[in-house]
Coordinates of C-alpha atoms and ligand atoms in Angstrom, one line a residue:
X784 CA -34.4 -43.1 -23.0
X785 CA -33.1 -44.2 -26.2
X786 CA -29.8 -45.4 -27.5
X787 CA -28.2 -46.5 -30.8
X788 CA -26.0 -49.7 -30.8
X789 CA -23.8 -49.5 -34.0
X790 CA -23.0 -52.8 -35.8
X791 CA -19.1 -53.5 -37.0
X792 CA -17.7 -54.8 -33.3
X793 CA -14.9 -57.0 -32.7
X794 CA -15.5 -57.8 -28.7
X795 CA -12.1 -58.3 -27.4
X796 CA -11.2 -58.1 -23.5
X797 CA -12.5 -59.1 -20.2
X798 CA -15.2 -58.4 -18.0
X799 CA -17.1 -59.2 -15.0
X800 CA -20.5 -59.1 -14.8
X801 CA -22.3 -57.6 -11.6
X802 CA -23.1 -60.0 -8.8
X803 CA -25.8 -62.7 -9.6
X804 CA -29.3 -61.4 -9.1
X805 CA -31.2 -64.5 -7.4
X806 CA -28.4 -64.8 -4.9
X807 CA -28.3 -60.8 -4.2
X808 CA -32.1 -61.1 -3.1
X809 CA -31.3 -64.1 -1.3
X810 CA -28.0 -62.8 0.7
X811 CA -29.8 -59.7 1.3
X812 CA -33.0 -61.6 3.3
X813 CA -31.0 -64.3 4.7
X814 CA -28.4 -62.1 5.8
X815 CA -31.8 -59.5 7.8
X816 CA -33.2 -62.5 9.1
X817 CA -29.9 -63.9 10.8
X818 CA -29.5 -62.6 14.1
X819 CA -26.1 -60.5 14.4
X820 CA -24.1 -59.1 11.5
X821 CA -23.5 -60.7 7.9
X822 CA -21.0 -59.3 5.1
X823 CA -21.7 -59.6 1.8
X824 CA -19.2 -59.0 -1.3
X825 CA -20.3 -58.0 -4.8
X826 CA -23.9 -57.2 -4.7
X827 CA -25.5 -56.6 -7.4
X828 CA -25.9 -53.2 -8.5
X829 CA -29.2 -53.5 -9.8
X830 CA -32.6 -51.8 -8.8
X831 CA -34.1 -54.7 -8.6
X832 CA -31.6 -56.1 -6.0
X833 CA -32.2 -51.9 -4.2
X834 CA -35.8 -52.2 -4.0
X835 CA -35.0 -55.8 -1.7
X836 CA -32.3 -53.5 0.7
X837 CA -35.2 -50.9 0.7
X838 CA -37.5 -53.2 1.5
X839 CA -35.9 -55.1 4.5
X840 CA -34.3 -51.7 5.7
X841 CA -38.4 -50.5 6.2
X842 CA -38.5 -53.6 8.5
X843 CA -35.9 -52.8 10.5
X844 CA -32.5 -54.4 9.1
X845 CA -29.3 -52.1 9.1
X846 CA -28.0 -52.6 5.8
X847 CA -24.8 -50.3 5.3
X848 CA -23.9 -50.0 1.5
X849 CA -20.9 -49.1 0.5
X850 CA -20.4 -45.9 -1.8
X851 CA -20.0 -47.4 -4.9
X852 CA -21.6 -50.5 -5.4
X853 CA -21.1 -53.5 -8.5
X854 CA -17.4 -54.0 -8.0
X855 CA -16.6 -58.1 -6.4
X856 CA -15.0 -56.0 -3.2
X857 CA -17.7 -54.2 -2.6
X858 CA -18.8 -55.0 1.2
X859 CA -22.0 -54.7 2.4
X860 CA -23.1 -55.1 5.7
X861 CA -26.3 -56.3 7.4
X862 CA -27.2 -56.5 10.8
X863 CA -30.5 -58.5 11.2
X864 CA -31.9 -60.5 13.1
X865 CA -35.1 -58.6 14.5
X866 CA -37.7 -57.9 11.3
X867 CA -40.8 -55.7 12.0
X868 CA -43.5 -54.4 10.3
X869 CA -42.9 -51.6 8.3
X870 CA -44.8 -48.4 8.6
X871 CA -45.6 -47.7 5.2
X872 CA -46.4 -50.3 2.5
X873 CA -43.5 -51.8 0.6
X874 CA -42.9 -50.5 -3.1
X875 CA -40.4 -53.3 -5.2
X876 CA -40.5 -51.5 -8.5
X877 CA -40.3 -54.0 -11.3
X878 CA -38.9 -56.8 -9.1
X879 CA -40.9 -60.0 -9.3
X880 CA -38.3 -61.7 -7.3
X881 CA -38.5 -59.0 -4.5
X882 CA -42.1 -59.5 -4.2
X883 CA -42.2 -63.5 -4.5
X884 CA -39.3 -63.8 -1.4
X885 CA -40.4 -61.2 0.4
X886 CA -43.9 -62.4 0.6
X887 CA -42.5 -65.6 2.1
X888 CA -40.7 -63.6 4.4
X889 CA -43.8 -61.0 5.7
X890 CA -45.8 -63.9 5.5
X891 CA -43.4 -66.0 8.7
X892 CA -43.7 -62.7 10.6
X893 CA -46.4 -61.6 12.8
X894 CA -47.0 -58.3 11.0
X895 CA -49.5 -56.4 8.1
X896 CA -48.0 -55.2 5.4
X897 CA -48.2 -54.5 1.7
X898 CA -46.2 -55.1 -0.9
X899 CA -46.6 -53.2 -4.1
X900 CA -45.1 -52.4 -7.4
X901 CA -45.4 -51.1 -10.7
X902 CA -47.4 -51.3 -13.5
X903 CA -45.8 -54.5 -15.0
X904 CA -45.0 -56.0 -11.7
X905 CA -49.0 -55.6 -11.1
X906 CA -49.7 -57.5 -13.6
X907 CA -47.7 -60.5 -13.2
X908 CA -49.6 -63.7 -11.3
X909 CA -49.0 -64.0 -7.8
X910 CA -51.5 -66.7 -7.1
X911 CA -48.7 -69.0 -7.4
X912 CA -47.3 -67.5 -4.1
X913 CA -51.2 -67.1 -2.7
X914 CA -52.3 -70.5 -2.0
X915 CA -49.2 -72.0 -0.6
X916 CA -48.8 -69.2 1.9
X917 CA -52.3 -69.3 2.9
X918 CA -52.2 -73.3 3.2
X919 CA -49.5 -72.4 5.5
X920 CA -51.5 -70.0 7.6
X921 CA -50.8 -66.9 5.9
X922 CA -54.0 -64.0 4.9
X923 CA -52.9 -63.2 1.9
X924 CA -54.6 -61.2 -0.9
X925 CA -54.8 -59.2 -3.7
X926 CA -55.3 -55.6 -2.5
X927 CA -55.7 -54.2 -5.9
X928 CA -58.5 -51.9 -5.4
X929 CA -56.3 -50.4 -2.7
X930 CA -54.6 -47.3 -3.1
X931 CA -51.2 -48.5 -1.7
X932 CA -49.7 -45.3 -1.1
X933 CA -52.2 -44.8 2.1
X934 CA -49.5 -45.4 4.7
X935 CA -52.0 -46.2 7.5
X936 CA -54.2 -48.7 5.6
X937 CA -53.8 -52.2 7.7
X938 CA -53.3 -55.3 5.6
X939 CA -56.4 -56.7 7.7
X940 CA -58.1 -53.7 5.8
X941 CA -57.1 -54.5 2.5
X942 CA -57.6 -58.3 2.7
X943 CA -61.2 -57.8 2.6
X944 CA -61.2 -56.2 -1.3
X945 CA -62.4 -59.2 -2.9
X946 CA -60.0 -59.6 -6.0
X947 CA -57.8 -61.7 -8.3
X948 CA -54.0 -62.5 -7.0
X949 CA -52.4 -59.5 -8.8
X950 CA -50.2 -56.8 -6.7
X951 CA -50.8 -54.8 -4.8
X952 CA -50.1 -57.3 -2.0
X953 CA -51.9 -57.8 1.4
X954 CA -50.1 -59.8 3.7
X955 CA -51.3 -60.6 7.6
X956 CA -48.5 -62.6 9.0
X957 CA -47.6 -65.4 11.9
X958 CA -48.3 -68.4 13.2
X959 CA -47.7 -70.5 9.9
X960 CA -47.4 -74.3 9.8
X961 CA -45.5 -76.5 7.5
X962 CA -46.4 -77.7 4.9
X963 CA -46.3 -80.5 2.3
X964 CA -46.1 -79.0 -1.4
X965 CA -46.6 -79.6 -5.0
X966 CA -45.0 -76.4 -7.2
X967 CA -47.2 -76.2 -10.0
X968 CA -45.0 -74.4 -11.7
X969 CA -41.0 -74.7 -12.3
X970 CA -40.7 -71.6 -10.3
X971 CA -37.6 -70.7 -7.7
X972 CA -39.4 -68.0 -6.5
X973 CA -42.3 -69.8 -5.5
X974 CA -40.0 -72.3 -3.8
X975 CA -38.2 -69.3 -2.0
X976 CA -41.1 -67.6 -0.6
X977 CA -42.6 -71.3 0.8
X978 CA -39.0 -71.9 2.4
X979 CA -38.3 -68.9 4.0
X980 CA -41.7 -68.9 5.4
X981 CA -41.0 -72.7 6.5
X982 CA -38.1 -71.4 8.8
X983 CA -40.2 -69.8 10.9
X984 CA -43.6 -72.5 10.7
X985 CA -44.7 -75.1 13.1
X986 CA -43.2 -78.4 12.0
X987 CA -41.5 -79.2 8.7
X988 CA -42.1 -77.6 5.5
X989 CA -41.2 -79.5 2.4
X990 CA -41.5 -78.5 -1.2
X991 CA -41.1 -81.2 -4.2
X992 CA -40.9 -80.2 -8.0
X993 CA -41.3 -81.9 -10.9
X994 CA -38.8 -79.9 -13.0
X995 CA -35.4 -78.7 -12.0
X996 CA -35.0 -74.8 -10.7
X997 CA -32.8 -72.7 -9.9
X998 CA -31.4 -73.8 -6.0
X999 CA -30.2 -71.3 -4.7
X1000 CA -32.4 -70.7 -1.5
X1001 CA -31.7 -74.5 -0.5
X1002 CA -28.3 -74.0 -0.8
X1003 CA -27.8 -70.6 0.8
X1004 CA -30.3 -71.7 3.9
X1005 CA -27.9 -74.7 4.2
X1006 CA -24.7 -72.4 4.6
X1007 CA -26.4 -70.3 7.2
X1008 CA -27.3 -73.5 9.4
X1009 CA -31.2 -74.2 8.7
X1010 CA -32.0 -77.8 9.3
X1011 CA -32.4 -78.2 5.6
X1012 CA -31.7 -81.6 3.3
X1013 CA -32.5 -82.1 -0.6
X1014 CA -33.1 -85.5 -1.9
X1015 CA -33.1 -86.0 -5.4
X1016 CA -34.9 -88.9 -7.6
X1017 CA -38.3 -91.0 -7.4
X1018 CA -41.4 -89.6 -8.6
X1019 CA -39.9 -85.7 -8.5
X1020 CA -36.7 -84.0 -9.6
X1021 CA -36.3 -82.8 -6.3
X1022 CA -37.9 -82.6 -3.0
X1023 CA -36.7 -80.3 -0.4
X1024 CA -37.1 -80.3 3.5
X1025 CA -37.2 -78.1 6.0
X1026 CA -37.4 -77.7 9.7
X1027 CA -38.0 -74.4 11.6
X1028 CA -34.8 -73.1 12.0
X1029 CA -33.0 -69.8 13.3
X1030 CA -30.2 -68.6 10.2
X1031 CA -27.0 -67.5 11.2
X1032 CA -24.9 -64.7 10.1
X1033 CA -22.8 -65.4 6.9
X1034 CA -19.9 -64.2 4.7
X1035 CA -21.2 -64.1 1.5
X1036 CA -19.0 -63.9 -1.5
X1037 CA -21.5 -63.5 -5.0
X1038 CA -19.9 -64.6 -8.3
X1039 CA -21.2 -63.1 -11.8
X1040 CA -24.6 -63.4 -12.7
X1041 CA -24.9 -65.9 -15.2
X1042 CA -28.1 -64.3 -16.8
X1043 CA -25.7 -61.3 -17.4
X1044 CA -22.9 -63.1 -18.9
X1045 CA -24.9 -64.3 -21.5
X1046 CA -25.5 -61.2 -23.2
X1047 CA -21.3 -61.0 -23.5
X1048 CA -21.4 -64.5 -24.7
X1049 CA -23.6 -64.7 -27.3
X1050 CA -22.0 -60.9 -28.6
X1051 CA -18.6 -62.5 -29.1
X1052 CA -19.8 -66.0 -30.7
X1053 CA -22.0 -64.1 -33.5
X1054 CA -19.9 -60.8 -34.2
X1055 CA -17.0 -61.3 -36.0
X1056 CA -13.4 -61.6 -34.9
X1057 CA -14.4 -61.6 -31.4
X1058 CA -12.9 -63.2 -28.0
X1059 CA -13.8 -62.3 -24.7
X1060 CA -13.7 -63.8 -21.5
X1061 CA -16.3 -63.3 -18.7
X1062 CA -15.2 -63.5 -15.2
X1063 CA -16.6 -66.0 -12.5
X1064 CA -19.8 -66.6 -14.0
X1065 CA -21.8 -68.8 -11.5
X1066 CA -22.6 -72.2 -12.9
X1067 CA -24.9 -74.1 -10.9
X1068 CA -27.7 -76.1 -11.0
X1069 CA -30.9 -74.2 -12.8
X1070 CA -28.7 -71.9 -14.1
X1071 CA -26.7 -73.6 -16.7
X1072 CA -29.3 -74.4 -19.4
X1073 CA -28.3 -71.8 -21.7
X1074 CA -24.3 -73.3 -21.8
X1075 CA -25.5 -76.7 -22.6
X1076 CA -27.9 -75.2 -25.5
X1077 CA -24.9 -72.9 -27.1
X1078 CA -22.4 -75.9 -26.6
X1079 CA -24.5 -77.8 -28.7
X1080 CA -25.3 -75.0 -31.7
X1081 CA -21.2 -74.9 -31.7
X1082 CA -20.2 -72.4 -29.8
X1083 CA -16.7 -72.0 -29.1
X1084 CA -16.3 -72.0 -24.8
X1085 CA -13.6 -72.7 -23.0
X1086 CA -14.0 -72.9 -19.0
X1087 CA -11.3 -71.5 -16.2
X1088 CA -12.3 -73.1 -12.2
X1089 CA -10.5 -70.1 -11.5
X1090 CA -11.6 -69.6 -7.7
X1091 CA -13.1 -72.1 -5.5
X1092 CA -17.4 -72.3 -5.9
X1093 CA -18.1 -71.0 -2.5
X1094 CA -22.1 -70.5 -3.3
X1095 CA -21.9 -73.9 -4.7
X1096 CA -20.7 -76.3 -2.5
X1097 CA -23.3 -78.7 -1.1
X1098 CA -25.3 -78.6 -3.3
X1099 CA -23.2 -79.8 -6.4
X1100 CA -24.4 -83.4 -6.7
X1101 CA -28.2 -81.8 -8.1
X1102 CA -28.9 -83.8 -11.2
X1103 CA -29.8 -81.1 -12.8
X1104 CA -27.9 -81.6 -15.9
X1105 CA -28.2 -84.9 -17.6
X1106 CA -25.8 -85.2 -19.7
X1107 CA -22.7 -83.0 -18.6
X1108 CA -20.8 -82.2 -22.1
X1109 CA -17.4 -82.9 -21.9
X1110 CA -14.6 -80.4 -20.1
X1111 CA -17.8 -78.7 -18.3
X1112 CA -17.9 -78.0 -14.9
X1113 CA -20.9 -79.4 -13.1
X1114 CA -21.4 -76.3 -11.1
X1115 CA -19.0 -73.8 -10.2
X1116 CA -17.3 -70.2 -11.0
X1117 CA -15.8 -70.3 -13.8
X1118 CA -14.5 -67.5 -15.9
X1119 CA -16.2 -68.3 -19.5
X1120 CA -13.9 -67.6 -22.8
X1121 CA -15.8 -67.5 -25.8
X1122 CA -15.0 -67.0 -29.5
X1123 CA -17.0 -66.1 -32.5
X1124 CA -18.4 -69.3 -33.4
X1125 CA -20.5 -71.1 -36.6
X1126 CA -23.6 -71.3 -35.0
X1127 CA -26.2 -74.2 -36.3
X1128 CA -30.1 -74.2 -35.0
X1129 CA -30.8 -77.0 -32.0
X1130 CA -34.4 -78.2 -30.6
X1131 CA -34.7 -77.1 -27.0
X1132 CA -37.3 -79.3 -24.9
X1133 CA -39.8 -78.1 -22.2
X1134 CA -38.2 -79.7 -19.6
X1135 CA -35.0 -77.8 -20.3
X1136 CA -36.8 -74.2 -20.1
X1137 CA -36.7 -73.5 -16.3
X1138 CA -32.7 -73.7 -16.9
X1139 CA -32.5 -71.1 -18.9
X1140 CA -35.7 -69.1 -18.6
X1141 CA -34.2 -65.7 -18.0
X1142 CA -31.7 -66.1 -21.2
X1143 CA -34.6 -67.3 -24.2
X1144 CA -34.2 -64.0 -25.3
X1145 CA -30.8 -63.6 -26.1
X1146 CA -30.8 -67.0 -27.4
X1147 CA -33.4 -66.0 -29.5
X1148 CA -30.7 -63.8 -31.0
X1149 CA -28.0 -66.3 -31.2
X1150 CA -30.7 -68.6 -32.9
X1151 CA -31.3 -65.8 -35.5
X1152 CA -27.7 -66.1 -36.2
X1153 CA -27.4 -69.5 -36.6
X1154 CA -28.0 -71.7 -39.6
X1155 CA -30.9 -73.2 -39.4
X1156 CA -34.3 -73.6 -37.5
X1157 CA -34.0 -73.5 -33.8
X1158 CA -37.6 -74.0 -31.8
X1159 CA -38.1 -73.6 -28.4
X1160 CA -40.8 -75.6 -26.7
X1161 CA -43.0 -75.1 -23.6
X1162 CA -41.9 -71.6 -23.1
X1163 CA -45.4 -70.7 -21.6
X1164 CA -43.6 -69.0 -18.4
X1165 CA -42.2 -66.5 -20.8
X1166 CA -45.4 -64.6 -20.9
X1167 CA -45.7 -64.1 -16.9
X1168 CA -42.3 -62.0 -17.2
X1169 CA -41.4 -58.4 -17.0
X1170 CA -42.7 -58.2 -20.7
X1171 CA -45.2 -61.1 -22.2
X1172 CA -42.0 -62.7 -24.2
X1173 CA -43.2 -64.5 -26.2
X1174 CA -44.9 -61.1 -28.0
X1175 CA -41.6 -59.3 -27.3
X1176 CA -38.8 -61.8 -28.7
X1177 CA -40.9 -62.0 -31.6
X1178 CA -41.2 -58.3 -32.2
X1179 CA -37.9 -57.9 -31.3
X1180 CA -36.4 -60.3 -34.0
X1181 CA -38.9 -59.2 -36.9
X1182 CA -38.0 -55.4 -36.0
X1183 CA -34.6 -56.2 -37.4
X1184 CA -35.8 -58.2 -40.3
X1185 CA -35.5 -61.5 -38.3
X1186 CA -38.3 -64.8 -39.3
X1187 CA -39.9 -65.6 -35.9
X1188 CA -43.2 -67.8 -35.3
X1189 CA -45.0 -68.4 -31.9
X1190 CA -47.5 -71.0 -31.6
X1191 CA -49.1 -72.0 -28.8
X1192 CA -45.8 -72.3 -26.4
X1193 CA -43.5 -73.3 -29.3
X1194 CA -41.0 -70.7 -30.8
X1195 CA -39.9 -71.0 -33.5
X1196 CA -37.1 -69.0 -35.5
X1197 CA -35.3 -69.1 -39.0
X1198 CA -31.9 -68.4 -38.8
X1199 CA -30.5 -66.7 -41.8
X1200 CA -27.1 -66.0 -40.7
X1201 CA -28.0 -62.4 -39.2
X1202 CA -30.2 -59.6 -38.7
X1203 CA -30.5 -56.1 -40.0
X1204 CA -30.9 -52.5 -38.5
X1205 CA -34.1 -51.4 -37.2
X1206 CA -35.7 -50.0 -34.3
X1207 CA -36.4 -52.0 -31.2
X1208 CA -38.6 -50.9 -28.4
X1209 CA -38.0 -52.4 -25.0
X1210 CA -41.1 -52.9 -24.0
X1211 CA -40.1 -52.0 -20.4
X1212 CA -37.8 -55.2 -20.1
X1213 CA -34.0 -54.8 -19.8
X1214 CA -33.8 -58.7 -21.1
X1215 CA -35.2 -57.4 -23.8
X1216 CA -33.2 -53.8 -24.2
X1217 CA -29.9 -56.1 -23.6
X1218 CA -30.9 -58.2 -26.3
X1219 CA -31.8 -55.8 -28.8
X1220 CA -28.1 -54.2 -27.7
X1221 CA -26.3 -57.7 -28.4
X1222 CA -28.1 -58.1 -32.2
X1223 CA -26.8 -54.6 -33.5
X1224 CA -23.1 -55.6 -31.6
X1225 CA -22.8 -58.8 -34.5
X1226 CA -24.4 -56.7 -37.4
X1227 CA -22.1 -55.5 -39.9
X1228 CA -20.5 -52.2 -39.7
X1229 CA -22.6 -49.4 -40.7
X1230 CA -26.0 -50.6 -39.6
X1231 CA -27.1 -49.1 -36.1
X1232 CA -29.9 -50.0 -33.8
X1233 CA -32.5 -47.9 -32.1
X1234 CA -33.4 -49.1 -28.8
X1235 CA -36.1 -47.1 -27.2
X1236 CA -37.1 -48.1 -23.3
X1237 CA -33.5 -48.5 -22.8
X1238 CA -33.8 -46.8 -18.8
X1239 CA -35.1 -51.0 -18.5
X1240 CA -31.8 -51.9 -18.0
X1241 CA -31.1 -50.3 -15.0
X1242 CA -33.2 -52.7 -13.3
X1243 CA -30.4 -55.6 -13.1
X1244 CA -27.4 -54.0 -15.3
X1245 CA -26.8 -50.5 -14.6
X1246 CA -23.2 -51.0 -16.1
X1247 CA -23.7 -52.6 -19.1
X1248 CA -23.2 -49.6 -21.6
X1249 CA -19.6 -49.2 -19.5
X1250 CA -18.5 -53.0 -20.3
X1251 CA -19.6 -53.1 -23.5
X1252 CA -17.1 -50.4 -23.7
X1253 CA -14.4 -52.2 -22.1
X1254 CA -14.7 -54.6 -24.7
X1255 CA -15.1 -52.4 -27.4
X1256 CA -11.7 -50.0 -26.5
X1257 CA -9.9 -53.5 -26.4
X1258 CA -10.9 -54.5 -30.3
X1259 CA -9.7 -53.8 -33.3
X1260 CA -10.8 -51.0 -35.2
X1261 CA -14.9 -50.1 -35.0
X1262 CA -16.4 -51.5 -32.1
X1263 CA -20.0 -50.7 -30.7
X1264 CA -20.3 -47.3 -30.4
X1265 CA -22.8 -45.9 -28.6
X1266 CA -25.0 -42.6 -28.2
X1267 CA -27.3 -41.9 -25.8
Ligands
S3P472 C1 -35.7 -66.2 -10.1 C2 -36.4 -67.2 -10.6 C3 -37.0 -67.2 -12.0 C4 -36.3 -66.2 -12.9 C5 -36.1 -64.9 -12.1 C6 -35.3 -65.0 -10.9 C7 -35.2 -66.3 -8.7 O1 -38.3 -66.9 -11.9 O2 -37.0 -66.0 -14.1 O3 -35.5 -63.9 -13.0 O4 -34.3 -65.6 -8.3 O5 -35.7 -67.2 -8.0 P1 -39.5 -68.0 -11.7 O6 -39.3 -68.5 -10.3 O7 -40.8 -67.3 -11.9 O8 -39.2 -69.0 -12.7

């Protein structure tokens, strides 16, 4: 599917972004593996998000979805408690996170299963996921000479193909033990998939990282009642621990996805004329990197504590920001106002990068726009995404007549003020799609970009054609226009 994205908006109006993505997957699982029933308001719409509902619902959870989904009243409800294994193996699409959780998940449970998705999901590293599991008791292996859609073959089968750690999946359950682990990687997923297998282990599991990550699984396990406590300082960041515990049901209330927001953001600080505000944004630790960054190019913010941060509580002490800029909330839901803004180029370090991995790319963009040369180090992970992108920012930017260099894990970009009209292909990532979206929205009036691979989107922001309408009907004049 391609769309054009017309150049000469003024975003104006308010929107709300669907419900955050990480703590979608998260409500979801915790929610099937509490016993009795848990309630959940504003899921996100997103496939990504389906293919976890599918996924638990194949292992016996009763997960009622409302008609319409993506609004902050939308209830969902889940009665869990009782997982089993599913009689067919489990196909996530595109959803890395899916995979990575629910492998911790299939992995605590005395069941065979396989977990599968498609092509770029197969080819994104799950070893990181592989060894802790199996350290913790777990047969788990690559089944990728498997043909997954055999709905009788046994993971015990499939664990015998010999094979690198790429999808499809094999996963022989139970009887796991605690353990004490190193992440190798600034990776929330991984540290998801080793808790939620630690709730159901022998003796205590405990996870330290070097690097702050998102915290959302701590933080959600703690609300539900797992024996759970997070200490902070010493050698690591953060080191997590975790006793076997059984999850109660919850009430879960999800605020705006960050990740999601940013698109809006960066839209109304480079177009011209432009002043939006985005609704209950979650802002919490791992997850606010991309703020602090656009703070410091000059972007003009303003935050509104406009309800109570229900997901954030507890937890809202994580160091994960160093310096908090003034007027900032340290965590929290804000609602985000932001106005077209002067951007100037900033240096962002490695250790900043796990706090705003998901949002490089439309960074990238508000770099282009900036004055200035903005370089992004130690942005290795970018490559193990739903695109390699690293390749895809860069052809992405230089599509629309953008200066871009990668070396090594250094990115590098010359901003001149703007980009031009041009073709963008997706590269089956809706980061990327979104992205291309948000450069055409600050491009003058009468340039237009082509964004093939655009059905990407649909993965985490189904809607996002429909609010960039609501801001465009609220500006002046010629806003984005859009054909499809
Ligand atoms: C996520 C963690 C991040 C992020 C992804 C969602 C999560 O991945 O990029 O979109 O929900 O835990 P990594 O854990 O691979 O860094």
């Amino acid at each position: 599917m391609e769309i054009q994205v017309r150049g000469g908006a003024s975003l104006r109006g308010q929107v709300r972004p669907p419900g955050d993505k990480s703590i979608s997957h998260r409500a979801l699982i915790l929610s099937a593996l509490a016993e009795g029933e848990s309630q959940i308001f504003g899921l996100s719409d997103g496939e990504d998000v389906g293919r976890t509902a599918s996924a638990l619902s194949a292992m016996g959870a009763a997960i009622s979805l409302p008609d319409e989904l993506g609004s902050p009243e939308a209830e969902v409800r889940v009665v869990g408690g009782k997982l089993s294994e599913p009689s067919k193996p489990l196909y996530l699409g595109n959803s890395g996170t899916s995979m990575r959780l629910l492998a911790g998940v299939c992995a605590a449970h005395q069941m065979d299963v396989i977990l599968d998705g498609d092509e770029s999901l197969r080819s994104r590293p799950m070893q990181r996921i592989v060894e802790p599991l199996s350290l913790m008791g777990a047969k788990v292996a690559s089944a990728s000479e498997v043909d997954a859609s055999e709905s009788d073959l046994s993971a015990s089968q499939a664990i015998s193909v010999p094979s690198k750690a790429a999808p499809p999946l094999a996963i022989k359950g139970g009887n796991l033990s605690g353990i004490d682990y190193t992440l190798p990687v600034a990776s929330a997923q991984v540290k998801g998939a080793i808790l939620l297998a630690g709730l159901r282990a022998n003796g205590e599991t405990i996870v330290r990282e070097f690097l702050p990550s998102r915290i959302h699984t701590e933080e959600m396990l703690a609300k539900c009642g797992a024996d759970i406590a997070v200490t902070y300082g010493g050698e690591f960041h953060q080191t997590t621990k975790l006793r076997p515990s059984q999850i109660q049901p919850h009430i879960w209330r999800i605020p705006a996805d960050p990740s999601q927001s940013a698109f809006w953001i960066v839209a109304a600080l480079c177009a011209p004329a432009s002043e939006i505000v985005v609704e209950n944004v979650y802002i919490g630790p791992g997850r606010e990197g991309f703020i602090d960054v656009l703070l410091r190019m000059g972007a003009k913010m303003e935050f509104e504590q406009k309800i109570s941060a229900s997901i954030s509580e507890g937890f809202s002490d994580a160091p994960s920001r160093s310096i908090p800029p003034p007027g900032i909330p340290p965590s929290g839901i804000p609602s985000i106002r932001a106005q077209t803004s002067s951007l100037i180029a900033t240096d962002i370090g490695p250790k900043e990068v796990p706090r705003l991995i998901d949002e490089i790319p439309v960074l990238a963009v508000a770099a282009a726009y900036a004055q200035g040369i903005t370089r992004f180090h130690g942005v290795g992970e970018l490559r193990t995404k739903e695109s390699d992108r690293v390749a895809s920012i860069c052809t992405l930017l230089r599509s629309l007549g953008g200066q871009i260099e990668a070396e090594g894990d250094t990115l590098t970009i010359q901003g001149t003020g703007g980009l031009q009209h041009g073709q963008v292909d997706a590269a089956g990532d809706h980061r990327i799609a979104m992205s291309a979206a948000v450069s055409a929205m600050a491009m003058p009036a009468g340039s237009e970009v082509s964004i093939s691979g655009w059905e990407a989107v649909a993965t985490s922001y189904p809607r996002f054609l429909e609010d960039a309408a609501v801001l465009g009907v609220r500006a002046q004049g010629t806003t984005a226009q859009w054909t499809t």
